[in-house]
mmCIF file of C-alpha atoms and ligand atoms in Angstrom:
data_model
loop_
_atom_site.group_PDB
_atom_site.id
_atom_site.type_symbol
_atom_site.label_atom_id
_atom_site.label_comp_id
_atom_site.label_asym_id
_atom_site.label_seq_id
_atom_site.Cartn_x
_atom_site.Cartn_y
_atom_site.Cartn_z
ATOM 1 C CA UNK R 1 -49.226 24.471 -86.410
ATOM 2 C CA UNK R 2 -47.442 25.188 -83.139
ATOM 3 C CA UNK R 3 -46.351 21.838 -81.738
ATOM 4 C CA UNK R 4 -44.621 20.603 -78.588
ATOM 5 C CA UNK R 5 -42.661 17.402 -79.223
ATOM 6 C CA UNK R 6 -41.513 15.505 -76.153
ATOM 7 C CA UNK R 7 -38.882 12.787 -76.439
ATOM 8 C CA UNK R 8 -38.254 10.298 -73.641
ATOM 9 C CA UNK R 9 -35.290 7.948 -73.186
ATOM 10 C CA UNK R 10 -36.336 5.052 -75.417
ATOM 11 C CA UNK R 11 -34.022 3.662 -78.065
ATOM 12 C CA UNK R 12 -36.982 1.899 -79.649
ATOM 13 C CA UNK R 13 -38.729 4.038 -82.327
ATOM 14 C CA UNK R 14 -36.248 6.838 -81.582
ATOM 15 C CA UNK R 15 -34.752 7.160 -85.059
ATOM 16 C CA UNK R 16 -38.217 7.025 -86.650
ATOM 17 C CA UNK R 17 -39.437 9.740 -84.253
ATOM 18 C CA UNK R 18 -36.459 12.031 -84.886
ATOM 19 C CA UNK R 19 -36.749 11.616 -88.668
ATOM 20 C CA UNK R 20 -40.392 12.669 -88.544
ATOM 21 C CA UNK R 21 -39.610 15.556 -86.195
ATOM 22 C CA UNK R 22 -37.054 16.847 -88.709
ATOM 23 C CA UNK R 23 -39.567 16.514 -91.557
ATOM 24 C CA UNK R 24 -42.417 18.256 -89.706
ATOM 25 C CA UNK R 25 -40.161 21.052 -88.469
ATOM 26 C CA UNK R 26 -39.963 22.306 -92.081
ATOM 27 C CA UNK R 27 -43.616 23.375 -92.004
ATOM 28 C CA UNK R 28 -44.429 23.730 -88.306
ATOM 29 C CA UNK R 29 -43.100 25.603 -85.300
ATOM 30 C CA UNK R 30 -41.890 22.881 -82.936
ATOM 31 C CA UNK R 31 -40.562 23.180 -79.396
ATOM 32 C CA UNK R 32 -38.662 20.028 -78.437
ATOM 33 C CA UNK R 33 -38.853 18.845 -74.828
ATOM 34 C CA UNK R 34 -36.221 16.315 -73.724
ATOM 35 C CA UNK R 35 -36.382 14.110 -70.653
ATOM 36 C CA UNK R 36 -33.051 13.731 -68.831
ATOM 37 C CA UNK R 37 -32.601 10.218 -70.124
ATOM 38 C CA UNK R 38 -33.530 11.153 -73.679
ATOM 39 C CA UNK R 39 -30.642 13.628 -73.674
ATOM 40 C CA UNK R 40 -28.331 10.699 -72.945
ATOM 41 C CA UNK R 41 -30.012 8.159 -75.200
ATOM 42 C CA UNK R 42 -30.208 10.530 -78.193
ATOM 43 C CA UNK R 43 -26.425 10.994 -77.916
ATOM 44 C CA UNK R 44 -25.800 7.226 -77.696
ATOM 45 C CA UNK R 45 -27.659 6.733 -80.972
ATOM 46 C CA UNK R 46 -25.909 9.689 -82.646
ATOM 47 C CA UNK R 47 -29.198 11.612 -82.981
ATOM 48 C CA UNK R 48 -28.736 14.497 -80.563
ATOM 49 C CA UNK R 49 -27.281 16.903 -83.104
ATOM 50 C CA UNK R 50 -30.106 16.238 -85.521
ATOM 51 C CA UNK R 51 -32.533 17.435 -82.851
ATOM 52 C CA UNK R 52 -30.507 20.546 -82.023
ATOM 53 C CA UNK R 53 -30.344 21.454 -85.711
ATOM 54 C CA UNK R 54 -34.130 21.883 -85.998
ATOM 55 C CA UNK R 55 -34.450 23.967 -82.839
ATOM 56 C CA UNK R 56 -33.681 27.596 -82.012
ATOM 57 C CA UNK R 57 -35.934 30.644 -81.591
ATOM 58 C CA UNK R 58 -39.150 31.507 -79.777
ATOM 59 C CA UNK R 59 -41.447 28.468 -79.612
ATOM 60 C CA UNK R 60 -38.732 26.501 -81.387
ATOM 61 C CA UNK R 61 -36.624 25.991 -78.282
ATOM 62 C CA UNK R 62 -34.817 22.864 -77.203
ATOM 63 C CA UNK R 63 -36.179 22.567 -73.667
ATOM 64 C CA UNK R 64 -34.076 20.305 -71.472
ATOM 65 C CA UNK R 65 -35.285 18.740 -68.250
ATOM 66 C CA UNK R 66 -31.728 19.205 -66.980
ATOM 67 C CA UNK R 67 -32.082 23.014 -67.419
ATOM 68 C CA UNK R 68 -35.348 23.161 -65.489
ATOM 69 C CA UNK R 69 -36.067 23.330 -61.786
ATOM 70 C CA UNK R 70 -38.764 21.454 -59.900
ATOM 71 C CA UNK R 71 -41.837 23.398 -61.026
ATOM 72 C CA UNK R 72 -41.203 23.150 -64.803
ATOM 73 C CA UNK R 73 -42.525 26.635 -65.648
ATOM 74 C CA UNK R 74 -42.138 26.106 -69.409
ATOM 75 C CA UNK R 75 -44.837 23.409 -69.294
ATOM 76 C CA UNK R 76 -47.297 26.159 -68.290
ATOM 77 C CA UNK R 77 -47.425 27.076 -71.976
ATOM 78 C CA UNK R 78 -49.654 24.048 -72.464
ATOM 79 C CA UNK R 79 -52.158 25.007 -69.766
ATOM 80 C CA UNK R 80 -52.349 28.428 -71.403
ATOM 81 C CA UNK R 81 -53.191 26.739 -74.708
ATOM 82 C CA UNK R 82 -50.117 28.111 -76.490
ATOM 83 C CA UNK R 83 -49.662 24.937 -78.530
ATOM 84 C CA UNK R 84 -52.033 23.268 -80.987
ATOM 85 C CA UNK R 85 -50.689 19.811 -80.268
ATOM 86 C CA UNK R 86 -48.387 17.849 -77.958
ATOM 87 C CA UNK R 87 -46.600 14.781 -79.293
ATOM 88 C CA UNK R 88 -44.757 12.330 -77.026
ATOM 89 C CA UNK R 89 -42.717 10.031 -79.228
ATOM 90 C CA UNK R 90 -41.172 7.722 -78.307
ATOM 91 C CA UNK R 91 -42.682 7.283 -74.838
ATOM 92 C CA UNK R 92 -40.824 5.009 -72.388
ATOM 93 C CA UNK R 93 -42.610 2.574 -70.099
ATOM 94 C CA UNK R 94 -41.410 4.784 -67.234
ATOM 95 C CA UNK R 95 -43.054 7.968 -68.509
ATOM 96 C CA UNK R 96 -46.217 6.097 -69.529
ATOM 97 C CA UNK R 97 -46.503 4.584 -66.028
ATOM 98 C CA UNK R 98 -46.239 8.044 -64.503
ATOM 99 C CA UNK R 99 -48.768 9.562 -66.897
ATOM 100 C CA UNK R 100 -51.439 6.910 -66.306
ATOM 101 C CA UNK R 101 -51.010 7.371 -62.559
ATOM 102 C CA UNK R 102 -51.311 11.148 -62.772
ATOM 103 C CA UNK R 103 -47.701 11.742 -61.780
ATOM 104 C CA UNK R 104 -45.976 14.818 -63.152
ATOM 105 C CA UNK R 105 -42.465 15.118 -61.756
ATOM 106 C CA UNK R 106 -40.432 15.462 -64.942
ATOM 107 C CA UNK R 107 -40.454 17.901 -67.857
ATOM 108 C CA UNK R 108 -42.269 15.468 -70.151
ATOM 109 C CA UNK R 109 -44.886 14.323 -67.639
ATOM 110 C CA UNK R 110 -45.534 17.960 -66.701
ATOM 111 C CA UNK R 111 -46.093 18.829 -70.366
ATOM 112 C CA UNK R 112 -48.672 16.023 -70.618
ATOM 113 C CA UNK R 113 -50.443 17.092 -67.406
ATOM 114 C CA UNK R 114 -50.550 20.749 -68.420
ATOM 115 C CA UNK R 115 -51.710 19.873 -71.934
ATOM 116 C CA UNK R 116 -54.633 18.042 -70.338
ATOM 117 C CA UNK R 117 -55.460 21.120 -68.274
ATOM 118 C CA UNK R 118 -55.172 23.423 -71.282
ATOM 119 C CA UNK R 119 -57.248 21.242 -73.585
ATOM 120 C CA UNK R 120 -54.278 20.602 -75.886
ATOM 121 C CA UNK R 121 -54.609 17.330 -77.803
ATOM 122 C CA UNK R 122 -51.808 14.900 -76.963
ATOM 123 C CA UNK R 123 -50.534 12.120 -79.207
ATOM 124 C CA UNK R 124 -48.465 9.454 -77.454
ATOM 125 C CA UNK R 125 -46.424 6.706 -79.109
ATOM 126 C CA UNK R 126 -45.614 4.212 -76.313
ATOM 127 C CA UNK R 127 -42.814 1.782 -77.096
ATOM 128 C CA UNK R 128 -44.560 -1.025 -75.226
ATOM 129 C CA UNK R 129 -47.823 -1.756 -76.993
ATOM 130 C CA UNK R 130 -48.226 -5.487 -77.493
ATOM 131 C CA UNK R 131 -47.162 -8.545 -75.540
ATOM 132 C CA UNK R 132 -44.483 -10.751 -77.026
ATOM 133 C CA UNK R 133 -41.070 -10.283 -78.551
ATOM 134 C CA UNK R 134 -39.968 -6.989 -80.023
ATOM 135 C CA UNK R 135 -36.892 -6.348 -82.148
ATOM 136 C CA UNK R 136 -35.026 -3.280 -81.067
ATOM 137 C CA UNK R 137 -31.767 -1.604 -81.987
ATOM 138 C CA UNK R 138 -28.728 -1.194 -79.704
ATOM 139 C CA UNK R 139 -26.259 1.683 -79.597
ATOM 140 C CA UNK R 140 -22.498 1.018 -79.898
ATOM 141 C CA UNK R 141 -21.358 -2.150 -78.142
ATOM 142 C CA UNK R 142 -17.999 -3.826 -77.623
ATOM 143 C CA UNK R 143 -18.316 -7.440 -78.776
ATOM 144 C CA UNK R 144 -15.770 -9.140 -76.522
ATOM 145 C CA UNK R 145 -15.879 -12.338 -78.613
ATOM 146 C CA UNK R 146 -14.354 -10.443 -81.545
ATOM 147 C CA UNK R 147 -11.940 -8.306 -79.511
ATOM 148 C CA UNK R 148 -8.357 -9.183 -80.491
ATOM 149 C CA UNK R 149 -6.931 -7.706 -77.312
ATOM 150 C CA UNK R 150 -4.611 -5.384 -79.272
ATOM 151 C CA UNK R 151 -1.683 -3.790 -77.477
ATOM 152 C CA UNK R 152 -3.103 -0.435 -78.458
ATOM 153 C CA UNK R 153 -6.881 -0.303 -78.992
ATOM 154 C CA UNK R 154 -7.518 1.670 -82.207
ATOM 155 C CA UNK R 155 -11.182 2.176 -81.312
ATOM 156 C CA UNK R 156 -10.258 3.718 -77.954
ATOM 157 C CA UNK R 157 -7.650 5.901 -79.661
ATOM 158 C CA UNK R 158 -10.155 7.217 -82.192
ATOM 159 C CA UNK R 159 -13.045 7.857 -79.787
ATOM 160 C CA UNK R 160 -13.312 11.649 -79.298
ATOM 161 C CA UNK R 161 -14.918 11.228 -75.888
ATOM 162 C CA UNK R 162 -12.864 8.499 -74.248
ATOM 163 C CA UNK R 163 -15.920 6.228 -74.196
ATOM 164 C CA UNK R 164 -14.141 2.973 -75.055
ATOM 165 C CA UNK R 165 -12.829 0.973 -72.133
ATOM 166 C CA UNK R 166 -10.523 -1.497 -73.938
ATOM 167 C CA UNK R 167 -11.335 -5.184 -73.457
ATOM 168 C CA UNK R 168 -14.325 -4.166 -71.316
ATOM 169 C CA UNK R 169 -17.180 -2.093 -72.766
ATOM 170 C CA UNK R 170 -18.377 1.142 -74.306
ATOM 171 C CA UNK R 171 -19.210 3.691 -71.623
ATOM 172 C CA UNK R 172 -22.550 4.769 -73.078
ATOM 173 C CA UNK R 173 -22.749 7.854 -70.897
ATOM 174 C CA UNK R 174 -19.731 9.204 -72.767
ATOM 175 C CA UNK R 175 -20.725 7.847 -76.189
ATOM 176 C CA UNK R 176 -22.003 10.317 -78.799
ATOM 177 C CA UNK R 177 -22.812 7.680 -81.402
ATOM 178 C CA UNK R 178 -20.330 9.041 -83.960
ATOM 179 C CA UNK R 179 -19.313 5.561 -85.148
ATOM 180 C CA UNK R 180 -15.558 6.327 -85.137
ATOM 181 C CA UNK R 181 -14.896 3.271 -82.950
ATOM 182 C CA UNK R 182 -16.721 0.889 -85.259
ATOM 183 C CA UNK R 183 -14.890 2.224 -88.304
ATOM 184 C CA UNK R 184 -11.456 2.026 -86.712
ATOM 185 C CA UNK R 185 -11.478 -1.519 -85.304
ATOM 186 C CA UNK R 186 -10.211 -3.887 -87.998
ATOM 187 C CA UNK R 187 -11.548 -6.902 -86.083
ATOM 188 C CA UNK R 188 -15.133 -5.670 -86.109
ATOM 189 C CA UNK R 189 -15.239 -5.788 -82.335
ATOM 190 C CA UNK R 190 -17.555 -2.778 -82.106
ATOM 191 C CA UNK R 191 -21.128 -3.192 -83.254
ATOM 192 C CA UNK R 192 -23.518 -0.324 -83.837
ATOM 193 C CA UNK R 193 -27.229 -0.701 -84.495
ATOM 194 C CA UNK R 194 -27.276 -4.393 -83.578
ATOM 195 C CA UNK R 195 -30.820 -5.785 -83.518
ATOM 196 C CA UNK R 196 -31.799 -7.642 -80.357
ATOM 197 C CA UNK R 197 -35.050 -9.243 -79.268
ATOM 198 C CA UNK R 198 -36.589 -8.218 -75.976
ATOM 199 C CA UNK R 199 -39.781 -9.310 -74.222
ATOM 200 C CA UNK R 200 -42.505 -6.828 -73.423
ATOM 201 C CA UNK R 201 -43.654 -6.811 -69.792
ATOM 202 C CA UNK R 202 -47.341 -7.163 -68.994
ATOM 203 C CA UNK R 203 -47.329 -4.208 -66.608
ATOM 204 C CA UNK R 204 -45.974 -1.896 -69.324
ATOM 205 C CA UNK R 205 -48.502 -3.065 -71.912
ATOM 206 C CA UNK R 206 -51.341 -2.585 -69.411
ATOM 207 C CA UNK R 207 -50.171 0.946 -68.681
ATOM 208 C CA UNK R 208 -49.973 1.810 -72.388
ATOM 209 C CA UNK R 209 -53.551 0.642 -72.827
ATOM 210 C CA UNK R 210 -54.686 2.758 -69.866
ATOM 211 C CA UNK R 211 -53.526 5.890 -71.699
ATOM 212 C CA UNK R 212 -56.631 5.834 -73.921
ATOM 213 C CA UNK R 213 -58.786 6.358 -70.831
ATOM 214 C CA UNK R 214 -57.287 9.797 -70.267
ATOM 215 C CA UNK R 215 -59.219 12.613 -71.870
ATOM 216 C CA UNK R 216 -57.371 14.365 -74.671
ATOM 217 C CA UNK R 217 -54.769 11.610 -75.117
ATOM 218 C CA UNK R 218 -54.593 9.615 -78.338
ATOM 219 C CA UNK R 219 -52.389 6.538 -78.532
ATOM 220 C CA UNK R 220 -50.540 5.715 -81.747
ATOM 221 C CA UNK R 221 -48.610 2.544 -82.504
ATOM 222 C CA UNK R 222 -45.899 4.087 -84.667
ATOM 223 C CA UNK R 223 -44.483 7.576 -85.266
ATOM 224 C CA UNK R 224 -45.573 7.335 -88.934
ATOM 225 C CA UNK R 225 -49.203 7.636 -87.764
ATOM 226 C CA UNK R 226 -48.487 11.122 -86.361
ATOM 227 C CA UNK R 227 -48.639 12.605 -89.867
ATOM 228 C CA UNK R 228 -52.378 11.857 -90.065
ATOM 229 C CA UNK R 229 -52.990 14.194 -87.123
ATOM 230 C CA UNK R 230 -50.812 17.147 -88.093
HETATM 231 C C1 FMN H 1 -29.566 2.546 -74.822
HETATM 232 C C2 FMN H 1 -30.843 2.623 -74.036
HETATM 233 C C3 FMN H 1 -32.050 2.349 -74.647
HETATM 234 C C4 FMN H 1 -33.243 2.386 -73.919
HETATM 235 N N1 FMN H 1 -34.411 2.076 -74.545
HETATM 236 C C5 FMN H 1 -35.561 2.043 -73.854
HETATM 237 C C6 FMN H 1 -36.769 1.688 -74.513
HETATM 238 O O1 FMN H 1 -36.804 1.375 -75.711
HETATM 239 N N2 FMN H 1 -37.913 1.701 -73.778
HETATM 240 C C7 FMN H 1 -37.929 2.052 -72.445
HETATM 241 O O2 FMN H 1 -39.022 2.057 -71.835
HETATM 242 N N3 FMN H 1 -36.783 2.389 -71.796
HETATM 243 C C8 FMN H 1 -35.608 2.403 -72.466
HETATM 244 N N4 FMN H 1 -34.445 2.756 -71.832
HETATM 245 C C9 FMN H 1 -34.490 3.059 -70.382
HETATM 246 C C10 FMN H 1 -34.942 4.517 -70.096
HETATM 247 O O3 FMN H 1 -34.028 5.440 -70.660
HETATM 248 C C11 FMN H 1 -35.047 4.722 -68.572
HETATM 249 O O4 FMN H 1 -36.079 3.897 -68.055
HETATM 250 C C12 FMN H 1 -35.293 6.159 -68.163
HETATM 251 O O5 FMN H 1 -35.270 6.262 -66.747
HETATM 252 C C13 FMN H 1 -36.607 6.687 -68.699
HETATM 253 O O6 FMN H 1 -36.788 8.029 -68.290
HETATM 254 P P1 FMN H 1 -37.844 8.985 -69.021
HETATM 255 O O7 FMN H 1 -39.127 8.232 -69.097
HETATM 256 O O8 FMN H 1 -37.946 10.155 -68.108
HETATM 257 O O9 FMN H 1 -37.290 9.358 -70.348
HETATM 258 C C14 FMN H 1 -33.229 2.718 -72.536
HETATM 259 C C15 FMN H 1 -32.004 3.021 -71.921
HETATM 260 C C16 FMN H 1 -30.825 2.950 -72.661
HETATM 261 C C17 FMN H 1 -29.519 3.231 -71.958
#
């Protein structure tokens, strides 16, 4: 199959989505479309390289929103029916809100709009599906309660990107999720992959449920369900 896989900037279900993308890329031609924030968030979780490794070649490109201009010409491939399937996983509340309101002003939302026009089936995995608490995973974080205020911060010294601001925080926009900081701090002051509980907002859940009303869009609760459609 020729597939377009769009990733938005959600940390939730990101690892699961990337793992499945890697698996499916062995037997399918996949173009990966990244929203601007997904470029950043993939790096924070140390998953960006994994995505670049499965891309390269015609219809296997890594298409970046940050490389595009305002008209998103690459999304025209969908209106021309060049793909068998579009997958959006994970889908942020932001992108879902735009899609259900017919807005297409980013690479990912343009892909969805053009897929609709080209009759390309679209599978979307929104991260906000049910009201209540959800456990989600954080990227690297400086735990100030454990910070020993060392004269020379080993984590900052080891970070290849200068992302650690000693005694303050991890600058996530510089972080590439390599884990060097966590491994070098003997006081365990850097956490990586910490599980936190967040509350789903009603407006986001409502928007996710509105997706099913759009012709050609199928909503899935988890990336694992994608396999049944490929
Ligand atoms: C570490 C991190 C994790 C995030 N996880 C989520 C998430 O799980 N769900 C979500 O809707 N937004 C999440 N965001 C916020 C989105 O990245 C942000 O709303 C962005 O503007 C979405 O843009 P996009 O929809 O074009 O990808 C996260 C941001 C950061 C920094």
